[in-house]
Amino acid sequence: MKYCENCSCATNDSRCPLCGSKKLRPVKDDDYCLVTECKKSQAAQRKEDLARYGIQAIGVPYGDGFRSQLALPLENERLYVPYAQLHKTLELLHAWEKEEEKSLRTYLLQHAKSLSISPKLAKRLIRKLRLTEEELIPYLREALTSADKVYDGGALSNSSAHLYLCRLPKYVITLNSETMEIVAVDRR
């Protein structure tokens, strides 16, 4: 395995997947490697969870720079772990992600009966999907329960609700977790 010192990235390729550099060296066990980027609140929880397994993760604030220009803290964090613990960390993160998705799917199934949509968005979707008004909600219910992937898109400001993103082959459906209102349907 090779290591890019610019990006702190371990790779099997001849180029860094992040910056494209060919200046890679063999990775050492104590090299800190990028494992994930997540919201700041989730990063704190992930670091605690990894610490329970004896894995010391380091978080580095990350963002596009716009927030820095406004003197605001960056909204994301990149997590790094020593290469010696990289594979175990990736296994844990994958397992936690699967567990979280399973929990979100269960929530969606339990609350699918309460699904709603604004009249304006409903009208647009009826035209776009060539459905009748009566077919729309059942169609969307079925789409949500058979989504390829379900994500928590983060908390809505000033609310305990979250935005759930349901990825389908052609669309991404975004809904409010508290009201179960579909707020957007976007092409992929």
mmCIF file of N, CA, C and O in Angstrom, residues 22-91:
data_model
loop_
_atom_site.group_PDB
_atom_site.id
_atom_site.type_symbol
_atom_site.label_atom_id
_atom_site.label_comp_id
_atom_site.label_asym_id
_atom_site.label_seq_id
_atom_site.Cartn_x
_atom_site.Cartn_y
_atom_site.Cartn_z
ATOM 1 N N LYS A 22 1.556 11.497 -8.163
ATOM 2 C CA LYS A 22 2.274 10.225 -8.327
ATOM 3 C C LYS A 22 3.377 10.082 -7.274
ATOM 4 O O LYS A 22 4.033 9.062 -7.209
ATOM 5 N N LYS A 23 3.564 11.149 -6.485
ATOM 6 C CA LYS A 23 4.606 11.128 -5.448
ATOM 7 C C LYS A 23 4.098 10.394 -4.216
ATOM 8 O O LYS A 23 3.708 11.010 -3.224
ATOM 9 N N LEU A 24 4.068 9.081 -4.303
ATOM 10 C CA LEU A 24 3.597 8.243 -3.208
ATOM 11 C C LEU A 24 4.768 7.450 -2.655
ATOM 12 O O LEU A 24 5.700 7.119 -3.382
ATOM 13 N N ARG A 25 4.697 7.154 -1.376
ATOM 14 C CA ARG A 25 5.725 6.338 -0.737
ATOM 15 C C ARG A 25 5.048 5.172 -0.039
ATOM 16 O O ARG A 25 3.835 5.198 0.183
ATOM 17 N N PRO A 26 5.823 4.158 0.322
ATOM 18 C CA PRO A 26 5.208 3.056 1.079
ATOM 19 C C PRO A 26 4.637 3.576 2.399
ATOM 20 O O PRO A 26 5.233 4.429 3.050
ATOM 21 N N VAL A 27 3.470 3.082 2.767
ATOM 22 C CA VAL A 27 2.802 3.532 3.989
ATOM 23 C C VAL A 27 3.472 2.904 5.207
ATOM 24 O O VAL A 27 3.961 1.774 5.155
ATOM 25 N N LYS A 28 3.519 3.673 6.304
ATOM 26 C CA LYS A 28 4.055 3.182 7.585
ATOM 27 C C LYS A 28 2.888 2.999 8.551
ATOM 28 O O LYS A 28 1.865 3.663 8.428
ATOM 29 N N ASP A 29 3.060 2.146 9.548
ATOM 30 C CA ASP A 29 1.990 1.876 10.515
ATOM 31 C C ASP A 29 1.549 3.114 11.285
ATOM 32 O O ASP A 29 0.406 3.207 11.704
ATOM 33 N N ASP A 30 2.456 4.082 11.483
ATOM 34 C CA ASP A 30 2.091 5.266 12.266
ATOM 35 C C ASP A 30 1.624 6.445 11.405
ATOM 36 O O ASP A 30 1.362 7.525 11.919
ATOM 37 N N ASP A 31 1.494 6.256 10.087
ATOM 38 C CA ASP A 31 0.960 7.309 9.213
ATOM 39 C C ASP A 31 -0.536 7.458 9.466
ATOM 40 O O ASP A 31 -1.273 6.472 9.461
ATOM 41 N N TYR A 32 -0.981 8.682 9.680
ATOM 42 C CA TYR A 32 -2.412 8.921 9.858
ATOM 43 C C TYR A 32 -3.072 8.980 8.480
ATOM 44 O O TYR A 32 -2.617 9.698 7.599
ATOM 45 N N CYS A 33 -4.132 8.196 8.320
ATOM 46 C CA CYS A 33 -4.822 8.067 7.037
ATOM 47 C C CYS A 33 -6.259 8.569 7.149
ATOM 48 O O CYS A 33 -6.936 8.307 8.142
ATOM 49 N N LEU A 34 -6.708 9.239 6.098
ATOM 50 C CA LEU A 34 -8.084 9.719 6.022
ATOM 51 C C LEU A 34 -9.032 8.529 5.936
ATOM 52 O O LEU A 34 -8.839 7.636 5.122
ATOM 53 N N VAL A 35 -10.063 8.518 6.812
ATOM 54 C CA VAL A 35 -11.052 7.435 6.761
ATOM 55 C C VAL A 35 -12.430 7.927 6.347
ATOM 56 O O VAL A 35 -13.154 7.215 5.659
ATOM 57 N N THR A 36 -12.810 9.129 6.754
ATOM 58 C CA THR A 36 -14.140 9.632 6.401
ATOM 59 C C THR A 36 -14.226 11.129 6.645
ATOM 60 O O THR A 36 -13.403 11.704 7.356
ATOM 61 N N GLU A 37 -15.247 11.721 6.044
ATOM 62 C CA GLU A 37 -15.592 13.110 6.318
ATOM 63 C C GLU A 37 -17.046 13.107 6.748
ATOM 64 O O GLU A 37 -17.881 12.451 6.136
ATOM 65 N N CYS A 38 -17.341 13.813 7.829
ATOM 66 C CA CYS A 38 -18.719 13.836 8.328
ATOM 67 C C CYS A 38 -19.009 15.170 9.006
ATOM 68 O O CYS A 38 -18.119 15.985 9.210
ATOM 69 N N LYS A 39 -20.274 15.370 9.349
ATOM 70 C CA LYS A 39 -20.681 16.574 10.066
ATOM 71 C C LYS A 39 -19.949 16.626 11.401
ATOM 72 O O LYS A 39 -19.636 15.596 11.991
ATOM 73 N N LYS A 40 -19.711 17.823 11.875
ATOM 74 C CA LYS A 40 -18.958 18.013 13.111
ATOM 75 C C LYS A 40 -19.584 17.259 14.298
ATOM 76 O O LYS A 40 -18.891 16.630 15.078
ATOM 77 N N SER A 41 -20.905 17.302 14.411
ATOM 78 C CA SER A 41 -21.577 16.618 15.519
ATOM 79 C C SER A 41 -21.410 15.113 15.415
ATOM 80 O O SER A 41 -21.211 14.423 16.416
ATOM 81 N N GLN A 42 -21.481 14.580 14.221
ATOM 82 C CA GLN A 42 -21.317 13.142 14.029
ATOM 83 C C GLN A 42 -19.863 12.730 14.240
ATOM 84 O O GLN A 42 -19.583 11.645 14.742
ATOM 85 N N ALA A 43 -18.925 13.594 13.892
ATOM 86 C CA ALA A 43 -17.502 13.294 14.058
ATOM 87 C C ALA A 43 -17.162 13.088 15.529
ATOM 88 O O ALA A 43 -16.405 12.173 15.879
ATOM 89 N N ALA A 44 -17.712 13.912 16.401
ATOM 90 C CA ALA A 44 -17.457 13.768 17.839
ATOM 91 C C ALA A 44 -17.934 12.409 18.325
ATOM 92 O O ALA A 44 -17.228 11.725 19.083
ATOM 93 N N GLN A 45 -19.115 11.988 17.878
ATOM 94 C CA GLN A 45 -19.642 10.683 18.265
ATOM 95 C C GLN A 45 -18.786 9.554 17.710
ATOM 96 O O GLN A 45 -18.489 8.586 18.412
ATOM 97 N N ARG A 46 -18.351 9.678 16.460
ATOM 98 C CA ARG A 46 -17.508 8.643 15.848
ATOM 99 C C ARG A 46 -16.172 8.513 16.585
ATOM 100 O O ARG A 46 -15.689 7.398 16.791
ATOM 101 N N LYS A 47 -15.588 9.632 16.992
ATOM 102 C CA LYS A 47 -14.312 9.579 17.724
ATOM 103 C C LYS A 47 -14.495 8.863 19.057
ATOM 104 O O LYS A 47 -13.651 8.050 19.449
ATOM 105 N N GLU A 48 -15.609 9.142 19.745
ATOM 106 C CA GLU A 48 -15.901 8.444 21.009
ATOM 107 C C GLU A 48 -16.087 6.952 20.780
ATOM 108 O O GLU A 48 -15.563 6.127 21.527
ATOM 109 N N ASP A 49 -16.856 6.607 19.748
ATOM 110 C CA ASP A 49 -17.113 5.197 19.438
ATOM 111 C C ASP A 49 -15.815 4.462 19.114
ATOM 112 O O ASP A 49 -15.586 3.346 19.581
ATOM 113 N N LEU A 50 -14.959 5.092 18.319
ATOM 114 C CA LEU A 50 -13.682 4.462 17.961
ATOM 115 C C LEU A 50 -12.771 4.327 19.176
ATOM 116 O O LEU A 50 -12.046 3.329 19.313
ATOM 117 N N ALA A 51 -12.813 5.308 20.068
ATOM 118 C CA ALA A 51 -11.986 5.252 21.281
ATOM 119 C C ALA A 51 -12.350 4.037 22.136
ATOM 120 O O ALA A 51 -11.472 3.448 22.783
ATOM 121 N N ARG A 52 -13.619 3.646 22.127
ATOM 122 C CA ARG A 52 -14.040 2.451 22.876
ATOM 123 C C ARG A 52 -13.374 1.189 22.339
ATOM 124 O O ARG A 52 -13.272 0.197 23.033
ATOM 125 N N TYR A 53 -12.953 1.227 21.082
ATOM 126 C CA TYR A 53 -12.258 0.083 20.473
ATOM 127 C C TYR A 53 -10.736 0.281 20.490
ATOM 128 O O TYR A 53 -10.011 -0.448 19.830
ATOM 129 N N GLY A 54 -10.282 1.297 21.210
ATOM 130 C CA GLY A 54 -8.851 1.549 21.319
ATOM 131 C C GLY A 54 -8.250 2.218 20.100
ATOM 132 O O GLY A 54 -7.047 2.174 19.890
ATOM 133 N N ILE A 55 -9.091 2.843 19.292
ATOM 134 C CA ILE A 55 -8.622 3.512 18.074
ATOM 135 C C ILE A 55 -8.650 5.013 18.306
ATOM 136 O O ILE A 55 -9.698 5.584 18.596
ATOM 137 N N GLN A 56 -7.480 5.632 18.184
ATOM 138 C CA GLN A 56 -7.397 7.074 18.388
ATOM 139 C C GLN A 56 -7.611 7.774 17.051
ATOM 140 O O GLN A 56 -6.754 7.738 16.174
ATOM 141 N N ALA A 57 -8.759 8.389 16.880
ATOM 142 C CA ALA A 57 -9.073 9.137 15.665
ATOM 143 C C ALA A 57 -8.849 10.623 15.923
ATOM 144 O O ALA A 57 -9.153 11.128 16.998
ATOM 145 N N ILE A 58 -8.329 11.284 14.926
ATOM 146 C CA ILE A 58 -8.098 12.724 15.006
ATOM 147 C C ILE A 58 -9.024 13.395 14.005
ATOM 148 O O ILE A 58 -9.118 12.977 12.854
ATOM 149 N N GLY A 59 -9.710 14.432 14.443
ATOM 150 C CA GLY A 59 -10.612 15.178 13.570
ATOM 151 C C GLY A 59 -9.991 16.502 13.168
ATOM 152 O O GLY A 59 -9.417 17.201 13.991
ATOM 153 N N VAL A 60 -10.097 16.821 11.891
ATOM 154 C CA VAL A 60 -9.595 18.088 11.370
ATOM 155 C C VAL A 60 -10.760 18.806 10.698
ATOM 156 O O VAL A 60 -11.396 18.240 9.799
ATOM 157 N N PRO A 61 -11.072 20.032 11.148
ATOM 158 C CA PRO A 61 -12.178 20.774 10.524
ATOM 159 C C PRO A 61 -11.948 20.915 9.022
ATOM 160 O O PRO A 61 -10.817 21.095 8.561
ATOM 161 N N TYR A 62 -13.040 20.815 8.274
ATOM 162 C CA TYR A 62 -12.934 20.853 6.820
ATOM 163 C C TYR A 62 -14.175 21.503 6.234
ATOM 164 O O TYR A 62 -15.279 21.309 6.719
ATOM 165 N N GLY A 63 -13.983 22.263 5.174
ATOM 166 C CA GLY A 63 -15.105 22.901 4.492
ATOM 167 C C GLY A 63 -14.624 23.591 3.239
ATOM 168 O O GLY A 63 -13.458 23.473 2.854
ATOM 169 N N ASP A 64 -15.511 24.361 2.617
ATOM 170 C CA ASP A 64 -15.175 24.998 1.350
ATOM 171 C C ASP A 64 -14.506 26.364 1.504
ATOM 172 O O ASP A 64 -14.135 26.981 0.525
ATOM 173 N N GLY A 65 -14.362 26.859 2.701
ATOM 174 C CA GLY A 65 -13.699 28.141 2.918
ATOM 175 C C GLY A 65 -14.654 29.319 3.022
ATOM 176 O O GLY A 65 -14.289 30.354 3.563
ATOM 177 N N PHE A 66 -15.861 29.197 2.516
ATOM 178 C CA PHE A 66 -16.817 30.300 2.585
ATOM 179 C C PHE A 66 -17.125 30.656 4.028
ATOM 180 O O PHE A 66 -17.159 31.823 4.398
ATOM 181 N N ARG A 67 -17.339 29.609 4.856
ATOM 182 C CA ARG A 67 -17.649 29.853 6.264
ATOM 183 C C ARG A 67 -16.461 30.524 6.965
ATOM 184 O O ARG A 67 -16.644 31.348 7.849
ATOM 185 N N SER A 68 -15.248 30.175 6.570
ATOM 186 C CA SER A 68 -14.057 30.800 7.159
ATOM 187 C C SER A 68 -14.025 32.291 6.849
ATOM 188 O O SER A 68 -13.618 33.096 7.686
ATOM 189 N N GLN A 69 -14.427 32.658 5.631
ATOM 190 C CA GLN A 69 -14.459 34.068 5.257
ATOM 191 C C GLN A 69 -15.436 34.854 6.125
ATOM 192 O O GLN A 69 -15.263 36.045 6.337
ATOM 193 N N LEU A 70 -16.449 34.172 6.629
ATOM 194 C CA LEU A 70 -17.447 34.818 7.485
ATOM 195 C C LEU A 70 -17.118 34.644 8.966
ATOM 196 O O LEU A 70 -17.933 34.949 9.823
ATOM 197 N N ALA A 71 -15.944 34.101 9.256
ATOM 198 C CA ALA A 71 -15.487 33.842 10.632
ATOM 199 C C ALA A 71 -16.398 32.860 11.359
ATOM 200 O O ALA A 71 -16.597 32.948 12.564
ATOM 201 N N LEU A 72 -16.956 31.911 10.604
ATOM 202 C CA LEU A 72 -17.789 30.858 11.178
ATOM 203 C C LEU A 72 -16.993 29.560 11.205
ATOM 204 O O LEU A 72 -16.131 29.333 10.355
ATOM 205 N N PRO A 73 -17.273 28.694 12.171
ATOM 206 C CA PRO A 73 -16.552 27.412 12.192
ATOM 207 C C PRO A 73 -16.962 26.546 10.999
ATOM 208 O O PRO A 73 -18.090 26.648 10.499
ATOM 209 N N LEU A 74 -16.026 25.720 10.536
ATOM 210 C CA LEU A 74 -16.320 24.824 9.425
ATOM 211 C C LEU A 74 -17.306 23.754 9.879
ATOM 212 O O LEU A 74 -17.260 23.303 11.016
ATOM 213 N N GLU A 75 -18.197 23.333 8.989
ATOM 214 C CA GLU A 75 -19.292 22.445 9.362
ATOM 215 C C GLU A 75 -18.929 20.964 9.349
ATOM 216 O O GLU A 75 -19.608 20.154 9.959
ATOM 217 N N ASN A 76 -17.860 20.594 8.669
ATOM 218 C CA ASN A 76 -17.478 19.186 8.570
ATOM 219 C C ASN A 76 -16.137 18.925 9.234
ATOM 220 O O ASN A 76 -15.380 19.852 9.512
ATOM 221 N N GLU A 77 -15.874 17.638 9.460
ATOM 222 C CA GLU A 77 -14.584 17.215 9.989
ATOM 223 C C GLU A 77 -14.128 15.998 9.223
ATOM 224 O O GLU A 77 -14.934 15.131 8.878
ATOM 225 N N ARG A 78 -12.851 15.949 8.931
ATOM 226 C CA ARG A 78 -12.253 14.754 8.345
ATOM 227 C C ARG A 78 -11.592 13.983 9.479
ATOM 228 O O ARG A 78 -10.874 14.558 10.286
ATOM 229 N N LEU A 79 -11.858 12.677 9.509
ATOM 230 C CA LEU A 79 -11.289 11.829 10.551
ATOM 231 C C LEU A 79 -10.119 11.040 10.005
ATOM 232 O O LEU A 79 -10.188 10.483 8.900
ATOM 233 N N TYR A 80 -9.047 10.985 10.793
ATOM 234 C CA TYR A 80 -7.824 10.277 10.429
ATOM 235 C C TYR A 80 -7.481 9.292 11.540
ATOM 236 O O TYR A 80 -7.663 9.584 12.718
ATOM 237 N N VAL A 81 -6.964 8.124 11.140
ATOM 238 C CA VAL A 81 -6.509 7.121 12.103
ATOM 239 C C VAL A 81 -5.155 6.593 11.638
ATOM 240 O O VAL A 81 -4.828 6.656 10.450
ATOM 241 N N PRO A 82 -4.342 6.041 12.564
ATOM 242 C CA PRO A 82 -3.071 5.438 12.143
ATOM 243 C C PRO A 82 -3.325 4.275 11.182
ATOM 244 O O PRO A 82 -4.313 3.545 11.320
ATOM 245 N N TYR A 83 -2.422 4.113 10.220
ATOM 246 C CA TYR A 83 -2.589 3.068 9.220
ATOM 247 C C TYR A 83 -2.763 1.695 9.853
ATOM 248 O O TYR A 83 -3.550 0.878 9.361
ATOM 249 N N ALA A 84 -2.073 1.438 10.952
ATOM 250 C CA ALA A 84 -2.172 0.143 11.619
ATOM 251 C C ALA A 84 -3.616 -0.162 12.044
ATOM 252 O O ALA A 84 -3.986 -1.328 12.183
ATOM 253 N N GLN A 85 -4.418 0.870 12.239
ATOM 254 C CA GLN A 85 -5.806 0.686 12.677
ATOM 255 C C GLN A 85 -6.821 1.006 11.567
ATOM 256 O O GLN A 85 -8.033 0.974 11.796
ATOM 257 N N LEU A 86 -6.329 1.268 10.363
ATOM 258 C CA LEU A 86 -7.197 1.683 9.259
ATOM 259 C C LEU A 86 -8.230 0.627 8.899
ATOM 260 O O LEU A 86 -9.419 0.925 8.794
ATOM 261 N N HIS A 87 -7.825 -0.605 8.715
ATOM 262 C CA HIS A 87 -8.757 -1.645 8.273
ATOM 263 C C HIS A 87 -9.834 -1.920 9.317
ATOM 264 O O HIS A 87 -11.007 -2.064 8.975
ATOM 265 N N LYS A 88 -9.446 -1.966 10.587
ATOM 266 C CA LYS A 88 -10.426 -2.178 11.662
ATOM 267 C C LYS A 88 -11.414 -1.002 11.706
ATOM 268 O O LYS A 88 -12.621 -1.188 11.864
ATOM 269 N N THR A 89 -10.904 0.215 11.542
ATOM 270 C CA THR A 89 -11.748 1.414 11.548
ATOM 271 C C THR A 89 -12.756 1.375 10.407
ATOM 272 O O THR A 89 -13.940 1.657 10.599
ATOM 273 N N LEU A 90 -12.297 1.015 9.222
ATOM 274 C CA LEU A 90 -13.194 0.960 8.068
ATOM 275 C C LEU A 90 -14.271 -0.095 8.265
ATOM 276 O O LEU A 90 -15.441 0.125 7.910
ATOM 277 N N GLU A 91 -13.926 -1.224 8.860
ATOM 278 C CA GLU A 91 -14.922 -2.264 9.165
ATOM 279 C C GLU A 91 -15.974 -1.735 10.140
ATOM 280 O O GLU A 91 -17.170 -1.941 9.941
#
